[in-house]
Amino acid sequence: MYSVVFLLLFTLGASVNANCENTGTLQKIVDNDRLRFIFVGGKGGVGKTTTSSSLATLVAQHRSGRVLLVSTDPAHSLSDAFKLSFTSEPQEIPGVDGLDVMEINPQTMLQSEIHAWSKIAADAGLELAKEVDKFRQWLTSVPGIDEATALASVISYIESGRYEVIIFDTAPTGHTLKLLQLPEVLQLGLNQLQGWQSKLWGYYETFKGFMSFGLDPAKKKSQESDIQRLKRRLETKLKQYKEGIEKVATMITDKERTTFLAVCIAEYLSISETERLLHQLKSQDITCTHVVVNQLVLDTPTTDEIHALESTITDKALVSKVTTSLQLLRAREEIQSKYIHMLEESPAATCLDIVKVPLLAREVTGVENLKEFSQMLLSPNNSDQEKEEL
């Protein structure tokens, strides 16, 4: 009986894998008109920003509406990728019609948010300083809250209808994983905000009630009006912050309009981190259909071909240099092949499109180079001609 069950499960698994079409390109993402939000994430130094920038140029070329590329990575690599200087306001890209780019510093946005809360509380009097400090400590400790606050700051651009697609170049994987956990801690956080607000007004009204003792009715009425105005300011701020964070959570978990694109290189640490990201995405029921593997050494000569080449070179010193270089490339390709196989066999990567991009002879910076690199994201197997063009 066990053998029959095993055979059925094996057959079912084989059937599922057989139905998975791995195109090896990002064409499906580019052609998916339902997509509105694309998050690009991965370990630092794997070509995440190059990939997100190139993808943005592709999507801008294929969509009739405008595309916004947003960086929430404090390193702000988009400026380096495009060889331009960006701010927290959208900026058009010369040479790419329909594409705007902006960079947001999550910590700066979070500190600005904290300052806004503190200013409201400060107007209530110095007696509330301890409560403000408690709130500040809590707010900065919530996993992913800095990036969520940064994302909430672009909600206005999302709701304006100006942009058809928004692509997020996220902070390295660790930050992204915290952001993905945000929906789980969101309700706890909002309850904390509500509790802080109630406690704030308990302290405030007690203090002001004591201070208003003995005042004439006119002054007491004026003070009560001030209390109500301050209370409305705090309630409005709380409502705006709550709605912004909730919209971010809704956006991330929207299976129809949102997708994650994982970027990695074929090394153990990067592949392992990517597997964790993919598992986390699955556990949160968040859509991810593609993984880009960058910096691959492809089509190196075999050992026999290297030996054959040696016999054609008479200069021994040159033979040594050429042989050492080719053996190194061959070894790198074999190591990378092992980790590519590791990714392909991972349950976390089942039915995902794996896009393999070659190691290039120069950096990909500037609009024209990004455009050329973007074509590799649409070309399976990436021919030698494409590598030479870049």
Coordinates of C-alpha atoms in Angstrom, one line a residue:
M1 CA 0.0 0.0 0.0
Y2 CA 2.8 2.4 0.9
S3 CA 4.5 1.8 -2.4
V4 CA 1.2 2.6 -4.2
V5 CA 0.9 5.9 -2.3
F6 CA 4.5 6.8 -3.0
L7 CA 4.0 6.0 -6.7
L8 CA 0.9 8.2 -6.8
L9 CA 2.7 11.1 -5.0
F10 CA 5.8 10.8 -7.3
T11 CA 3.5 10.7 -10.4
L12 CA 1.6 13.8 -9.2
G13 CA 4.9 15.6 -8.5
A14 CA 6.2 14.7 -11.9
S15 CA 3.0 15.9 -13.5
V16 CA 3.1 19.2 -11.7
N17 CA 6.8 19.8 -12.7
A18 CA 6.0 18.8 -16.2
N19 CA 3.3 21.4 -16.4
C20 CA 5.7 24.1 -15.2
E21 CA 7.0 26.2 -18.2
N22 CA 10.4 27.7 -17.5
T23 CA 10.9 30.3 -20.2
G24 CA 14.1 31.6 -18.7
T25 CA 13.1 35.2 -19.2
L26 CA 11.1 38.0 -17.6
Q27 CA 8.7 38.2 -20.5
K28 CA 5.7 37.1 -18.5
I29 CA 6.2 39.9 -16.0
V30 CA 6.7 42.5 -18.7
D31 CA 3.5 41.3 -20.6
N32 CA 1.3 41.0 -17.5
D33 CA -1.0 44.0 -17.8
R34 CA -2.6 43.2 -14.4
L35 CA 0.6 43.9 -12.5
R36 CA 0.8 47.2 -10.7
F37 CA 3.5 46.6 -8.1
I38 CA 6.8 44.8 -8.6
F39 CA 9.2 44.3 -5.6
V40 CA 12.8 43.4 -6.5
G41 CA 14.8 41.9 -3.6
G42 CA 18.0 40.1 -2.9
K43 CA 21.2 40.0 -1.0
G44 CA 23.5 43.0 -1.4
G45 CA 26.0 42.9 -4.3
V46 CA 24.1 40.5 -6.5
G47 CA 22.9 42.9 -9.1
K48 CA 19.5 43.7 -7.6
T49 CA 19.6 47.4 -8.5
T50 CA 20.9 46.7 -12.0
T51 CA 18.0 44.2 -12.5
S52 CA 15.3 46.5 -11.1
S53 CA 16.6 49.4 -13.2
S54 CA 16.7 47.4 -16.4
L55 CA 13.3 45.9 -15.7
A56 CA 11.9 49.4 -15.2
T57 CA 13.2 50.4 -18.7
L58 CA 11.5 47.3 -20.2
V59 CA 8.2 47.9 -18.5
A60 CA 8.2 51.6 -19.5
Q61 CA 8.8 50.6 -23.1
H62 CA 5.9 48.1 -23.0
R63 CA 3.2 50.0 -21.1
S64 CA 1.2 52.9 -22.3
G65 CA 1.1 54.5 -18.9
R66 CA 4.0 55.9 -16.8
V67 CA 6.3 53.7 -14.6
L68 CA 7.8 54.8 -11.3
L69 CA 11.0 53.1 -10.0
V70 CA 11.4 53.7 -6.2
S71 CA 14.4 52.8 -4.1
T72 CA 13.9 52.0 -0.4
D73 CA 17.5 51.0 0.0
P74 CA 19.5 53.5 2.1
A75 CA 22.5 52.9 -0.2
H76 CA 20.6 54.6 -3.0
S77 CA 22.3 52.6 -5.8
L78 CA 19.8 53.9 -8.4
S79 CA 21.8 57.1 -8.7
D80 CA 24.9 55.0 -9.4
A81 CA 23.0 52.7 -11.9
F82 CA 21.6 55.5 -14.0
K83 CA 24.6 57.9 -13.4
L84 CA 22.1 60.5 -12.3
S85 CA 21.2 62.2 -9.0
F86 CA 17.8 61.3 -7.5
T87 CA 15.8 62.8 -4.6
S88 CA 12.6 61.9 -2.8
E89 CA 10.6 63.4 -5.7
P90 CA 10.0 61.5 -9.0
Q91 CA 12.4 62.5 -11.7
E92 CA 12.1 61.8 -15.4
I93 CA 14.8 59.7 -17.1
P94 CA 16.3 61.2 -20.3
G95 CA 16.2 58.5 -23.0
V96 CA 13.5 56.4 -21.4
D97 CA 10.0 57.7 -22.2
G98 CA 7.5 57.1 -19.4
L99 CA 9.9 56.3 -16.6
D100 CA 10.4 58.3 -13.4
V101 CA 12.8 57.4 -10.6
M102 CA 12.9 58.5 -6.9
E103 CA 15.0 57.4 -3.9
I104 CA 13.6 57.3 -0.3
N105 CA 15.6 56.7 2.8
P106 CA 13.5 54.6 5.2
Q107 CA 15.3 55.8 8.3
T108 CA 14.8 59.4 7.3
M109 CA 11.1 58.9 6.7
L110 CA 10.7 57.0 10.0
Q111 CA 12.5 59.8 11.9
S112 CA 10.3 62.4 10.2
E113 CA 7.2 60.4 11.2
I114 CA 8.5 60.2 14.8
H115 CA 9.2 63.9 14.8
A116 CA 5.6 64.6 13.6
W117 CA 4.2 62.5 16.5
S118 CA 6.5 64.1 19.0
K119 CA 5.6 67.6 17.9
I120 CA 1.9 66.9 18.5
A121 CA 2.6 65.4 21.9
A122 CA 5.0 68.2 22.8
D123 CA 2.2 70.7 22.4
A124 CA 0.4 68.9 25.2
G125 CA 3.1 69.8 27.7
L126 CA 6.3 68.5 29.2
E127 CA 4.6 66.1 31.5
L128 CA 4.1 63.7 28.6
A129 CA 7.8 63.4 27.7
K130 CA 8.1 59.9 29.2
E131 CA 5.2 58.6 27.2
V132 CA 6.6 60.1 24.0
D133 CA 9.9 58.3 24.7
K134 CA 8.1 55.0 25.2
F135 CA 6.2 55.4 22.0
R136 CA 9.4 56.3 20.1
Q137 CA 11.2 53.2 21.4
W138 CA 8.3 51.0 20.5
L139 CA 7.9 52.5 17.0
T140 CA 11.5 52.0 16.1
S141 CA 11.5 48.4 17.3
V142 CA 8.7 47.1 15.0
P143 CA 10.2 44.8 12.4
G144 CA 10.0 46.4 8.9
I145 CA 8.3 49.6 10.2
D146 CA 11.0 51.8 8.6
E147 CA 10.5 50.4 5.1
A148 CA 6.8 50.3 5.6
T149 CA 6.8 53.9 6.6
A150 CA 8.9 54.7 3.5
L151 CA 6.4 52.7 1.3
A152 CA 3.5 54.5 2.9
S153 CA 5.0 57.8 1.8
V154 CA 4.5 56.9 -1.8
I155 CA 0.9 55.9 -1.3
S156 CA -0.1 59.3 -2.7
Y157 CA 1.7 58.5 -6.0
I158 CA -0.1 55.1 -6.1
E159 CA -3.5 56.7 -5.5
S160 CA -2.9 59.6 -7.8
G161 CA -3.4 57.3 -10.9
R162 CA -0.4 59.0 -12.5
Y163 CA 1.6 55.7 -12.6
E164 CA 0.5 52.4 -14.2
V165 CA 3.3 50.4 -12.6
I166 CA 5.5 51.0 -9.6
I167 CA 8.7 49.0 -9.2
F168 CA 10.4 48.9 -5.8
D169 CA 14.1 48.4 -5.5
T170 CA 14.1 47.2 -1.9
A171 CA 16.8 47.0 0.8
P172 CA 18.8 43.8 1.1
T173 CA 17.0 40.6 1.9
G174 CA 17.1 40.9 5.7
H175 CA 15.1 44.2 5.5
T176 CA 12.7 42.6 3.0
L177 CA 12.0 39.7 5.2
K178 CA 11.1 42.0 8.1
L179 CA 8.8 43.9 5.7
L180 CA 7.1 40.7 4.8
Q181 CA 6.4 40.0 8.5
L182 CA 4.7 43.3 8.9
P183 CA 1.2 42.1 8.3
E184 CA 1.6 39.7 11.3
V185 CA 2.8 42.5 13.7
L186 CA 0.6 45.2 12.2
Q187 CA -2.5 44.7 14.3
L188 CA -0.4 44.5 17.5
G189 CA 1.3 47.7 16.5
L190 CA -1.9 49.5 15.7
N191 CA -3.3 48.3 19.1
Q192 CA -0.2 49.8 20.7
L193 CA -0.8 53.1 18.9
Q194 CA -4.4 53.1 20.1
G195 CA -3.3 52.2 23.7
W196 CA -0.6 54.9 23.6
Q197 CA -3.2 57.5 22.5
S198 CA -5.6 56.5 25.3
K199 CA -2.9 56.7 27.9
L200 CA -1.7 60.0 26.5
W201 CA -5.1 61.6 26.9
G202 CA -5.5 60.1 30.4
Y203 CA -2.3 61.8 31.5
Y204 CA -3.1 65.0 29.5
E205 CA -6.7 65.5 30.8
T206 CA -5.7 64.7 34.4
F207 CA -2.8 67.2 34.2
K208 CA -4.9 69.9 32.5
G209 CA -7.8 69.3 34.8
F210 CA -5.5 70.0 37.8
M211 CA -4.0 73.1 36.1
S212 CA -7.5 74.5 35.2
F213 CA -8.7 74.3 38.9
G214 CA -9.9 77.8 39.9
L215 CA -10.0 79.3 36.4
D216 CA -12.9 81.5 35.5
P217 CA -15.4 79.8 33.1
A218 CA -14.3 81.7 30.0
K219 CA -10.6 80.6 30.4
K220 CA -11.7 77.1 31.3
K221 CA -13.8 76.9 28.1
S222 CA -10.9 78.2 26.0
Q223 CA -8.6 75.5 27.5
E224 CA -11.1 72.8 26.8
S225 CA -11.3 74.0 23.2
D226 CA -7.5 73.7 22.9
I227 CA -7.6 70.2 24.3
Q228 CA -10.2 69.2 21.7
R229 CA -8.2 70.7 18.8
L230 CA -5.1 68.9 20.0
K231 CA -7.0 65.7 20.4
R232 CA -8.3 65.9 16.9
R233 CA -4.8 66.5 15.5
L234 CA -3.6 63.4 17.2
E235 CA -6.5 61.3 16.1
T236 CA -6.1 62.5 12.5
K237 CA -2.4 61.7 12.6
L238 CA -3.1 58.3 14.0
K239 CA -5.8 57.6 11.4
Q240 CA -3.5 58.7 8.5
Y241 CA -0.6 56.6 9.7
K242 CA -2.8 53.6 10.3
E243 CA -4.4 53.8 6.9
G244 CA -1.0 54.3 5.2
I245 CA 0.5 51.2 6.8
E246 CA -2.6 49.1 6.1
K247 CA -2.5 50.1 2.5
V248 CA 1.2 48.9 2.3
A249 CA 0.2 45.5 3.8
T250 CA -2.7 45.2 1.4
M251 CA -0.5 46.1 -1.6
I252 CA 2.2 43.5 -0.6
T253 CA -0.4 40.7 -0.3
D254 CA -2.3 41.5 -3.5
K255 CA -1.8 38.3 -5.5
E256 CA -3.2 39.7 -8.7
R257 CA -1.5 43.1 -8.9
T258 CA 1.8 42.5 -6.9
T259 CA 4.7 40.2 -7.5
F260 CA 8.2 39.8 -6.0
L261 CA 11.3 39.2 -8.2
A262 CA 14.2 37.6 -6.4
V263 CA 17.7 38.3 -7.5
C264 CA 20.8 36.3 -6.6
I265 CA 24.2 34.9 -7.7
A266 CA 25.2 31.2 -7.9
E267 CA 27.0 31.0 -4.6
Y268 CA 26.0 29.2 -1.4
L269 CA 25.2 32.2 0.8
S270 CA 23.2 33.9 -1.9
I271 CA 21.3 30.8 -2.9
S272 CA 20.5 29.9 0.7
E273 CA 19.3 33.5 1.4
T274 CA 17.2 33.4 -1.7
E275 CA 15.6 30.1 -0.6
R276 CA 14.7 31.7 2.8
L277 CA 13.1 34.6 1.0
L278 CA 11.1 32.3 -1.3
H279 CA 9.9 30.2 1.7
Q280 CA 8.9 33.4 3.5
L281 CA 7.0 34.6 0.4
K282 CA 5.2 31.3 0.2
S283 CA 4.3 31.3 3.9
Q284 CA 2.8 34.8 3.5
D285 CA 1.0 33.7 0.3
I286 CA 2.8 36.4 -1.7
T287 CA 3.3 36.0 -5.4
C288 CA 6.8 35.3 -6.7
T289 CA 7.1 33.8 -10.2
H290 CA 10.8 34.6 -11.2
V291 CA 14.3 34.4 -9.9
V292 CA 17.2 36.2 -11.7
V293 CA 20.6 34.6 -11.3
N294 CA 23.3 37.1 -12.2
Q295 CA 27.1 36.9 -13.0
L296 CA 27.1 33.4 -14.4
V297 CA 30.2 32.1 -16.1
L298 CA 28.9 30.3 -19.2
D299 CA 30.2 28.2 -22.1
T300 CA 33.8 27.8 -20.8
P301 CA 36.1 25.4 -22.7
T302 CA 36.4 21.8 -21.6
T303 CA 39.6 20.3 -20.2
D304 CA 40.3 18.7 -23.6
E305 CA 39.8 22.0 -25.4
I306 CA 42.1 23.7 -23.0
H307 CA 44.8 21.1 -23.6
A308 CA 44.3 21.4 -27.4
L309 CA 44.8 25.1 -27.1
E310 CA 48.0 24.7 -25.2
S311 CA 49.6 22.8 -28.1
T312 CA 49.0 25.8 -30.4
I313 CA 51.0 28.3 -28.2
T314 CA 54.7 28.2 -28.2
D315 CA 55.3 30.9 -25.6
K316 CA 55.4 28.9 -22.3
A317 CA 54.7 32.0 -20.1
L318 CA 51.7 32.8 -22.2
V319 CA 50.6 29.1 -22.1
S320 CA 50.7 29.3 -18.3
K321 CA 48.6 32.5 -18.2
V322 CA 46.0 31.2 -20.6
T323 CA 45.7 27.8 -19.0
T324 CA 45.4 29.2 -15.5
S325 CA 42.7 31.7 -16.6
L326 CA 40.7 29.1 -18.5
Q327 CA 40.9 26.6 -15.7
L328 CA 39.7 29.2 -13.2
L329 CA 36.7 30.1 -15.4
R330 CA 36.0 26.3 -15.9
A331 CA 36.1 25.8 -12.1
R332 CA 33.8 28.8 -11.5
E333 CA 31.3 27.4 -14.0
E334 CA 31.3 24.0 -12.3
I335 CA 30.8 25.6 -8.8
Q336 CA 28.0 27.8 -10.1
S337 CA 26.3 24.9 -11.9
K338 CA 26.2 23.1 -8.5
Y339 CA 24.4 26.0 -6.9
I340 CA 22.1 26.5 -9.9
H341 CA 21.1 22.9 -9.5
M342 CA 20.6 23.5 -5.8
L343 CA 18.2 26.3 -6.6
E344 CA 16.3 24.4 -9.3
E345 CA 15.8 21.4 -7.0
S346 CA 14.6 23.5 -4.0
P347 CA 11.0 23.1 -3.1
A348 CA 10.8 26.9 -2.6
A349 CA 11.6 27.4 -6.3
T350 CA 9.1 24.9 -7.7
C351 CA 7.6 26.2 -11.0
L352 CA 9.5 29.4 -10.8
D353 CA 11.1 30.9 -14.0
I354 CA 14.8 31.0 -13.4
V355 CA 16.5 33.7 -15.6
K356 CA 20.2 33.1 -16.1
V357 CA 22.3 36.2 -16.8
P358 CA 26.1 36.0 -17.8
L359 CA 29.0 37.6 -16.1
L360 CA 29.9 40.7 -18.1
A361 CA 33.2 42.2 -19.0
R362 CA 32.2 45.7 -17.7
E363 CA 29.9 47.4 -15.3
V364 CA 26.3 48.1 -16.3
T365 CA 25.8 51.8 -15.6
G366 CA 24.1 54.5 -17.6
V367 CA 20.8 54.4 -19.5
E368 CA 22.1 52.8 -22.7
N369 CA 23.9 50.0 -20.9
L370 CA 20.8 49.3 -18.7
K371 CA 18.7 49.1 -21.9
E372 CA 21.2 46.6 -23.4
F373 CA 21.2 44.6 -20.2
S374 CA 17.4 44.6 -20.1
Q375 CA 17.4 42.6 -23.4
M376 CA 19.2 39.8 -21.6
L377 CA 16.3 39.5 -19.2
L378 CA 14.1 38.7 -22.2
S379 CA 16.5 36.3 -24.0
P380 CA 16.8 32.7 -22.8
N381 CA 20.3 31.3 -22.6
N382 CA 21.8 34.7 -23.5
S383 CA 23.9 34.1 -26.6
D384 CA 27.6 35.1 -27.0
Q385 CA 26.5 37.8 -29.4
E386 CA 24.5 39.5 -26.6
K387 CA 27.4 39.4 -24.2
E388 CA 29.7 40.9 -26.8
E389 CA 27.2 43.7 -27.5
L390 CA 27.3 44.8 -23.9

